[in-house]
mmCIF file of C-alpha atoms in Angstrom:
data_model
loop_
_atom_site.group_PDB
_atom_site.id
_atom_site.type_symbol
_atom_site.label_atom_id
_atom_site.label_comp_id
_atom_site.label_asym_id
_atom_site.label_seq_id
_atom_site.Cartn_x
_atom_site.Cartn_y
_atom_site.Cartn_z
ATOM 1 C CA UNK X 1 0.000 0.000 0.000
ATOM 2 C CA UNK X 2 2.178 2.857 -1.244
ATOM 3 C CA UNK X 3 0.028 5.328 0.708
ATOM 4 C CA UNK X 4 0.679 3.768 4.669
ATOM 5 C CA UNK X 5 1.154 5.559 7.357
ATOM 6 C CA UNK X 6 3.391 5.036 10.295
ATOM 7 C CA UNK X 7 0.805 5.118 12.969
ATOM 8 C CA UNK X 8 -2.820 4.240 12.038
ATOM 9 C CA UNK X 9 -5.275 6.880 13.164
ATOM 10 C CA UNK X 10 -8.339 5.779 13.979
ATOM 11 C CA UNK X 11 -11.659 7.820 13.385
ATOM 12 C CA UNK X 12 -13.606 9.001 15.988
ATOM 13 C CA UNK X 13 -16.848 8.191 16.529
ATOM 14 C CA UNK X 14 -18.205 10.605 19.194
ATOM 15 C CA UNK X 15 -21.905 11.863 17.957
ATOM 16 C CA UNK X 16 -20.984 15.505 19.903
ATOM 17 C CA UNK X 17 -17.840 15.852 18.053
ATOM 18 C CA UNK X 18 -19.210 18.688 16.264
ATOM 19 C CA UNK X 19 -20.954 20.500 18.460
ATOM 20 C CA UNK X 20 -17.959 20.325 20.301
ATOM 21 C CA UNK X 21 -14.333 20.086 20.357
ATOM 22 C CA UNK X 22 -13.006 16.919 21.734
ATOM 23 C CA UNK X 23 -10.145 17.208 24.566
ATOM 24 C CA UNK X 24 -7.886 14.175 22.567
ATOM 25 C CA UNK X 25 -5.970 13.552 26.221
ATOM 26 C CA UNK X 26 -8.751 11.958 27.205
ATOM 27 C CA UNK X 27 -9.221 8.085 27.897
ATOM 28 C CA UNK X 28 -5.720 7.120 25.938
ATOM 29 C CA UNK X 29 -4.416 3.829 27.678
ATOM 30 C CA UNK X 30 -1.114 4.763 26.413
ATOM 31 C CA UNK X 31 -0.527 8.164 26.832
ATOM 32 C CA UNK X 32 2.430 8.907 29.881
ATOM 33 C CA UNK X 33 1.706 10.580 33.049
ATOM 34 C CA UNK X 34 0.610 14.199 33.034
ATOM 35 C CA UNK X 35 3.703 15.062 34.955
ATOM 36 C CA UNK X 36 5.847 14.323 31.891
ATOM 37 C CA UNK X 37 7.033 17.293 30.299
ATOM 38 C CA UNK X 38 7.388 17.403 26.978
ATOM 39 C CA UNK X 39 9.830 19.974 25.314
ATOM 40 C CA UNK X 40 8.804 20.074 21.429
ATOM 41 C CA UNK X 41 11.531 21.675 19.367
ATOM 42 C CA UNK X 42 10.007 22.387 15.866
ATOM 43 C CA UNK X 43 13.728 22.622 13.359
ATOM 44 C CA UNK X 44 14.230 22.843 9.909
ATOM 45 C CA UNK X 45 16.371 24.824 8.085
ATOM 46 C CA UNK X 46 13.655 25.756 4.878
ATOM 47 C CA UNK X 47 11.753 29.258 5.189
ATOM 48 C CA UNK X 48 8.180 29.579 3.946
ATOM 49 C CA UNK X 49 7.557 25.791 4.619
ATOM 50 C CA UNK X 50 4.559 26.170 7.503
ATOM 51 C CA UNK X 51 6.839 25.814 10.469
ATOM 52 C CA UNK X 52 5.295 28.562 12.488
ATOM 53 C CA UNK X 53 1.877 27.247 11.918
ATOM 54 C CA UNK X 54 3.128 23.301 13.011
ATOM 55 C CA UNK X 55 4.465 25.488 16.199
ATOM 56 C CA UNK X 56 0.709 27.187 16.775
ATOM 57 C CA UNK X 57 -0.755 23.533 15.706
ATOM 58 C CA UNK X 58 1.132 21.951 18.814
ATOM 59 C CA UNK X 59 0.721 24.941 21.176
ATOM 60 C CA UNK X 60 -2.958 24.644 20.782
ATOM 61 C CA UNK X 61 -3.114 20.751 21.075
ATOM 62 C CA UNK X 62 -0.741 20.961 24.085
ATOM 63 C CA UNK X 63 -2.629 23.643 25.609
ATOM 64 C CA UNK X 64 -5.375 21.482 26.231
ATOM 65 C CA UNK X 65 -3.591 19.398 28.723
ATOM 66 C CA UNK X 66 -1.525 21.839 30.617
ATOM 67 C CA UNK X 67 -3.004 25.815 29.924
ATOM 68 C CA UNK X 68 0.364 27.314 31.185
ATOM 69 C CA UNK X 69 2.891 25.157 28.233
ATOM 70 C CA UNK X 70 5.141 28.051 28.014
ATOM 71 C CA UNK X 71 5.926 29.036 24.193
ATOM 72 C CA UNK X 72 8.925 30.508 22.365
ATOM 73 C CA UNK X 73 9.769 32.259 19.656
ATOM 74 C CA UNK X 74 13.390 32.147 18.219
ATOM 75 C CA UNK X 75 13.246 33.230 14.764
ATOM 76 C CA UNK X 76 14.899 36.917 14.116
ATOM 77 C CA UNK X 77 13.391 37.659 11.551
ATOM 78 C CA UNK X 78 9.694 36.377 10.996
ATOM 79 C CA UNK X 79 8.178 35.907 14.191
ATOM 80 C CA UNK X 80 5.252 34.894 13.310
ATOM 81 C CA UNK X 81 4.522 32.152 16.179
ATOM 82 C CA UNK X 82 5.199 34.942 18.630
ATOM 83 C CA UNK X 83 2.042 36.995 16.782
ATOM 84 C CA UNK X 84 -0.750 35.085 18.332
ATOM 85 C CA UNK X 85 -1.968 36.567 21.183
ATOM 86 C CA UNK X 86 -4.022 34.373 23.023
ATOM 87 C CA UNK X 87 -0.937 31.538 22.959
ATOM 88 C CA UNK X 88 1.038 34.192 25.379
ATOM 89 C CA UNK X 89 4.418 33.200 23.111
ATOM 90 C CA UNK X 90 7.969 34.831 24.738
ATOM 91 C CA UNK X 91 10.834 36.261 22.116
ATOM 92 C CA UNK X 92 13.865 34.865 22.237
ATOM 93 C CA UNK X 93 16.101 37.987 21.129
ATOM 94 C CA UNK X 94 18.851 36.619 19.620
ATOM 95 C CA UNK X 95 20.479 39.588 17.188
ATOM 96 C CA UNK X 96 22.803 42.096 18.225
ATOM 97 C CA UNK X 97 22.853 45.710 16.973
ATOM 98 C CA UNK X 98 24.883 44.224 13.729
ATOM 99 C CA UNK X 99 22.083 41.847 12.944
ATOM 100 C CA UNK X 100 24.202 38.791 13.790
ATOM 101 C CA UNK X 101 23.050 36.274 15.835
ATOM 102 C CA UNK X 102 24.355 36.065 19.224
ATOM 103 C CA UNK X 103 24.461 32.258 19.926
ATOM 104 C CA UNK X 104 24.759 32.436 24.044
ATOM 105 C CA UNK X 105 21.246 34.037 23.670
ATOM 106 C CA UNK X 106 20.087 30.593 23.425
ATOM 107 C CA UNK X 107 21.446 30.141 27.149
ATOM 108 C CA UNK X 108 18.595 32.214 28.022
ATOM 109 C CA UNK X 109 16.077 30.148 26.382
ATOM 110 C CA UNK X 110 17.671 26.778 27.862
ATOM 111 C CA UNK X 111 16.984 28.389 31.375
ATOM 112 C CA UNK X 112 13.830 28.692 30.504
ATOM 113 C CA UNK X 113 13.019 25.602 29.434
ATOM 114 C CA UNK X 114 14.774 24.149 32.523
ATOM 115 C CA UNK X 115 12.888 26.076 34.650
ATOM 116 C CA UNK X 116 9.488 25.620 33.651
ATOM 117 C CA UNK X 117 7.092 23.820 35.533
ATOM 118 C CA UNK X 118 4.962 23.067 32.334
ATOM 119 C CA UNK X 119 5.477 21.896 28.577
ATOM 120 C CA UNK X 120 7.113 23.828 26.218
ATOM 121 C CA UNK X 121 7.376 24.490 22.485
ATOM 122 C CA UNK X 122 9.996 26.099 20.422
ATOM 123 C CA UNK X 123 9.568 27.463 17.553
ATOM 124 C CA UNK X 124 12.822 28.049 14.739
ATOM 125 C CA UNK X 125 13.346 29.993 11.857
ATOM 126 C CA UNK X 126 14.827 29.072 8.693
ATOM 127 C CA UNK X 127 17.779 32.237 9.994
ATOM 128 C CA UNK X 128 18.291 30.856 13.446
ATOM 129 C CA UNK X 129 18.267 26.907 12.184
ATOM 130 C CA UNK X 130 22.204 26.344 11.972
ATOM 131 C CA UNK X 131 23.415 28.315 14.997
ATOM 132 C CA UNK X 132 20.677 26.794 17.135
ATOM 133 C CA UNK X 133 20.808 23.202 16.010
ATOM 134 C CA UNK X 134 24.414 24.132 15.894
ATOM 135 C CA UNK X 135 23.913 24.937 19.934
ATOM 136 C CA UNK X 136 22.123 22.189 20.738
ATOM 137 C CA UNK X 137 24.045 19.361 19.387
ATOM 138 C CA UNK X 138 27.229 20.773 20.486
ATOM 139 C CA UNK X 139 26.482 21.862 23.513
ATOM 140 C CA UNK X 140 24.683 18.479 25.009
ATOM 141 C CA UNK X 141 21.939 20.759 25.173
ATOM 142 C CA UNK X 142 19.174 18.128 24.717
ATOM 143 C CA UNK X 143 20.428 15.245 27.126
ATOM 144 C CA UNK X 144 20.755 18.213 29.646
ATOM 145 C CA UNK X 145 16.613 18.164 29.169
ATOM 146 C CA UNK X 146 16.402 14.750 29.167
ATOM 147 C CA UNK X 147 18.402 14.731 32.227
ATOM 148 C CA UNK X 148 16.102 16.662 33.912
ATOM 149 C CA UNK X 149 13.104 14.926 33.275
ATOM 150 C CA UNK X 150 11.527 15.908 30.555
ATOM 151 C CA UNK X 151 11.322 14.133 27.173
ATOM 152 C CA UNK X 152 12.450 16.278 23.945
ATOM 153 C CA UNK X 153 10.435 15.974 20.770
ATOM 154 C CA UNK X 154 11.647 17.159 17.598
ATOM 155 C CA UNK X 155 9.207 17.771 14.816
ATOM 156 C CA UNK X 156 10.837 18.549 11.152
ATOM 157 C CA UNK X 157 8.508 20.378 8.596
ATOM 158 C CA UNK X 158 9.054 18.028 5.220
ATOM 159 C CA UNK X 159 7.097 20.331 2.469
ATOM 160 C CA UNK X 160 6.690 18.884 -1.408
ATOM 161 C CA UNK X 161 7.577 20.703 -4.543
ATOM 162 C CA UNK X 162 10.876 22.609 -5.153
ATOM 163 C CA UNK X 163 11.453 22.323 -1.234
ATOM 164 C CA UNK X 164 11.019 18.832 -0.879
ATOM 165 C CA UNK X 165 15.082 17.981 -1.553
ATOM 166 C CA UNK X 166 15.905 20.351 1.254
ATOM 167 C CA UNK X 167 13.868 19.613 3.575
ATOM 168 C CA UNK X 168 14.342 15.853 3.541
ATOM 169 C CA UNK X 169 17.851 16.516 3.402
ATOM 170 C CA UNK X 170 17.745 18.922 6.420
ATOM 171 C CA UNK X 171 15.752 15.995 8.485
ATOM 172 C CA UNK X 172 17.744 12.674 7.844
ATOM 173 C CA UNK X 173 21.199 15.179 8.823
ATOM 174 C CA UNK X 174 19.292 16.057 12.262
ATOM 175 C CA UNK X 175 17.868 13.252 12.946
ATOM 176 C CA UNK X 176 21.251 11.271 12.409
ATOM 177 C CA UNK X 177 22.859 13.434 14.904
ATOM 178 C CA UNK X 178 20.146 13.305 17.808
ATOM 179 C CA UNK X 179 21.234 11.858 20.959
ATOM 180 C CA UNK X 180 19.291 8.475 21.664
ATOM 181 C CA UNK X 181 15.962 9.048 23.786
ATOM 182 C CA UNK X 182 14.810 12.221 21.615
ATOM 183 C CA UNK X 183 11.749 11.535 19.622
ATOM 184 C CA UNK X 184 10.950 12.527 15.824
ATOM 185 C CA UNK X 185 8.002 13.987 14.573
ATOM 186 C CA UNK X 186 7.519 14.054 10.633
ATOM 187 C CA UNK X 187 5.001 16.455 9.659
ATOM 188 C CA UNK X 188 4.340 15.620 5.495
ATOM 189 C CA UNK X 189 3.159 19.129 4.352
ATOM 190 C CA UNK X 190 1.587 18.710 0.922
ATOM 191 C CA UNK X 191 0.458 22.543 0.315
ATOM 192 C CA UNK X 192 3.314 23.451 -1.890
ATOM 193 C CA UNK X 193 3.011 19.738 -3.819
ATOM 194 C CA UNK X 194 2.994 16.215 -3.287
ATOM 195 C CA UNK X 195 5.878 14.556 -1.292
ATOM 196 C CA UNK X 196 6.889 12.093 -3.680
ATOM 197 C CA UNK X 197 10.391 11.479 -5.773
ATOM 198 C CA UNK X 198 10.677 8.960 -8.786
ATOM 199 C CA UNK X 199 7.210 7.368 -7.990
ATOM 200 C CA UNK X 200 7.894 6.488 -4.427
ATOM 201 C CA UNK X 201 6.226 8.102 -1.001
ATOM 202 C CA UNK X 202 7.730 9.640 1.128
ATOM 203 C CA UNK X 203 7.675 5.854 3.677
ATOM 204 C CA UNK X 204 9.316 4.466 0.636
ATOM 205 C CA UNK X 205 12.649 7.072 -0.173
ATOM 206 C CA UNK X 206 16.106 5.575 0.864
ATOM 207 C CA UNK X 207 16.410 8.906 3.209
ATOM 208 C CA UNK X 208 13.586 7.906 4.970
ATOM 209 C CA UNK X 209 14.016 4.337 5.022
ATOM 210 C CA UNK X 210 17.874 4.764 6.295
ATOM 211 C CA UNK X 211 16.687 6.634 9.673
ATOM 212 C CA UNK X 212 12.790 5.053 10.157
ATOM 213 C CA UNK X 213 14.146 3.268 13.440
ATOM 214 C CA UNK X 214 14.390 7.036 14.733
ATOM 215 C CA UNK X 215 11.106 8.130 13.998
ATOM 216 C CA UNK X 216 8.054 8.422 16.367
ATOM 217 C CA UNK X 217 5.413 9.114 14.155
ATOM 218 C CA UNK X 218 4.211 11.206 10.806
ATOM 219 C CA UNK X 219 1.731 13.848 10.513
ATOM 220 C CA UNK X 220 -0.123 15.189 7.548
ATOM 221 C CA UNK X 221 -1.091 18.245 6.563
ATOM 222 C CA UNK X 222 -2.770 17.209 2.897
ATOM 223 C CA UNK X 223 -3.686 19.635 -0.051
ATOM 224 C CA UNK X 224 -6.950 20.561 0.330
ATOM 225 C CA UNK X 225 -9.375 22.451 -2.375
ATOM 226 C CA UNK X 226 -7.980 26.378 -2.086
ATOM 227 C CA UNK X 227 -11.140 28.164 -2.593
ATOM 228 C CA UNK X 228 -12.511 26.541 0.443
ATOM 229 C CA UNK X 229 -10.265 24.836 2.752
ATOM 230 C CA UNK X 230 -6.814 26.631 1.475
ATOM 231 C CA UNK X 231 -8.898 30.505 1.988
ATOM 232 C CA UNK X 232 -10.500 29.355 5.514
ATOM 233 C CA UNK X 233 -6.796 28.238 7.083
ATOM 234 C CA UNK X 234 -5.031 31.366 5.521
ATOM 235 C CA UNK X 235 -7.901 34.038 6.861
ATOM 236 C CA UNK X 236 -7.763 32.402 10.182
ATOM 237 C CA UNK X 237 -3.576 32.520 9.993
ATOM 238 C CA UNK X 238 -3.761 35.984 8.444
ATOM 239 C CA UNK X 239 -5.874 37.142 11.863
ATOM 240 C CA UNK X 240 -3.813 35.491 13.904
ATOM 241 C CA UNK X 241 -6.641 32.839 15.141
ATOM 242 C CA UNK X 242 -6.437 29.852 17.234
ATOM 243 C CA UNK X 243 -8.521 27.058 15.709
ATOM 244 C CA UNK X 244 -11.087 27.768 18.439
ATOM 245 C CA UNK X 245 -10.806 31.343 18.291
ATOM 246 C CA UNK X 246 -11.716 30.626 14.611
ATOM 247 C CA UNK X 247 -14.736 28.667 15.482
ATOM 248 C CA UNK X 248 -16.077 31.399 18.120
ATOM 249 C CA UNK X 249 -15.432 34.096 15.640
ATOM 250 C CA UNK X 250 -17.761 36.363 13.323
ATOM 251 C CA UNK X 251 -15.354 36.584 10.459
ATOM 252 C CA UNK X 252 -16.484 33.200 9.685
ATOM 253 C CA UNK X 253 -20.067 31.719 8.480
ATOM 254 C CA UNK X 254 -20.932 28.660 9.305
ATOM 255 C CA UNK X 255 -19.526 26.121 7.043
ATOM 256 C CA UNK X 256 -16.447 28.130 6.944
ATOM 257 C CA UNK X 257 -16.366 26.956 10.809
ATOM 258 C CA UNK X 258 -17.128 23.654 9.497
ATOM 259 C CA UNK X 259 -14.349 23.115 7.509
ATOM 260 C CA UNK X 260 -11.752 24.675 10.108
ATOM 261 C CA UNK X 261 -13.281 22.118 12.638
ATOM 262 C CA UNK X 262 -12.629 19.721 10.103
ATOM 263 C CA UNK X 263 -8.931 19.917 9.405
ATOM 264 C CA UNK X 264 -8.415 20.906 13.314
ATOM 265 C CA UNK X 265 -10.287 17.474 14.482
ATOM 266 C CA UNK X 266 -8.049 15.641 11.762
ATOM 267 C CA UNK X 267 -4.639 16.752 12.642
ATOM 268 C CA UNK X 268 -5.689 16.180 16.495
ATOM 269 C CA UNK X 269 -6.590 12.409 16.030
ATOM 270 C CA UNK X 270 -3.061 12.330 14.789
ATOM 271 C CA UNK X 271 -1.286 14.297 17.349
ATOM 272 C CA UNK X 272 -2.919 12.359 20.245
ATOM 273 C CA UNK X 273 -1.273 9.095 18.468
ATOM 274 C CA UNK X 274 2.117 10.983 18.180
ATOM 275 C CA UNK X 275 2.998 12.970 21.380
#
């Protein structure tokens, strides 16, 4: 089946589910102890590729468990996951006066992340990428996490058409290098173009295939139609909306709700498999 995923999701079959959205913590037999913390690093090295909204995605999902996850914002230049107000998302500053980056900056954000009593989520821009997966390799930075408890998750943005090369490339060199205990997160983003090279998926590429044993589990973001689906996602993006912030709002009519609630309950299902 060219088209399988990693981790089956399984649809849900709660009659309320729209009238309602569903908290997907609940009743999962496998999911760890709510005093796990979870510090979700979202890295890869390709601008314009949907990174920031992955980051907001998680936030969100996270959120539901544990309303104080602190959030952070390290990219320089764009910082767009830092633009949503209701997510309460800190700045990392990391340039200096000379617009270079300043890489013991990122000591502040490992404090932080040490110091929280929550989860967290960091969000990385396509500037910041090398010097902070630079950091964090050579500096031990994430067994120093692990070793104090909490379990790192990185999630790498792989996007199709002329960025799919570079962003597969810039995930099987990360993941190679990731100290054992860190999980992987593939998120297959299809918007630009489907994920595919010589006729094979993305389960079925050498790069992939090479590094599998690393990976936790893959998320998809498919194409969907633009007039509809593609139009509802950017307004709500544009406005800086949370999904349910979308769904209480005026700017949309109904099934403009309907289809937000629609790609919202679908990449849940998944992340309560994943994380």
């Amino acid at each position: 089946m060219k088209n399988q995923v990693l981790l089956e999701v399984q649809p849900n079959s709660n009659p309320d589910q729209d009238s309602q959205t569903q908290n997907y913590f609940i009743d999962s037999a496998d999911r760890k102890a709510e005093s796990t913390r979870n510090v979700h690093f979202i890295l890869q090295g390709k601008g314009g590729i949907g990174k920031s909204f992955v980051s907001t995605i998680i936030a969100q999902f996270v959120k539901q468990q544990d309303p104080h996850v602190l959030c952070l914002d390290t990219d320089p230049i764009n910082a767009t996951f830092s633009s949503f107000p209701s997510l309460g998302v800190r700045s990392i500053v990391l340039l200096e006066e000379n617009n270079m980056i300043n890489e013991r900056r990122f000591d502040d954000m490992m404090e932080q992340i040490l110091e929280a009593d929550s989860n967290v989520v960091v969000d990385n821009g396509a500037t910041s990428y090398v010097p902070m997966s630079s950091y964090l390799i050579d500096n031990e930075a994430f067994n120093t996490i692990q070793d104090a408890g909490k379990q790192v998750i990185v999630h790498s943005v792989i996007a199709g058409g002329l960025a799919q090369d570079n962003t597969i490339s810039d995930f099987a060199t990360l993941t190679s290098q990731l100290p054992v205990g860190v999980q992987v997160v593939v998120w297959l983003n299809e918007h630009l173009g489907p994920i595919e090279s010589e006729g094979k998926f993305f389960e079925e590429m050498r790069a992939y295939l090479d590094i599998k044993h690393r990976v936790t589990g893959i998320v998809r973001l498919p194409k969907r139609t633009d007039n509809t689906y593609g139009k509802d996602i950017a307004t709500m993006l544009k406005r800086r909306l949370t999904f349910d912030e979308a769904l209480k709002s005026d700017t949309f009519q109904l099934m403009s709700k309907q289809r937000i609630k629609i790609v919202q309950r679908s990449i849940y299902e998944q992340l309560a498999i994943v994380i």
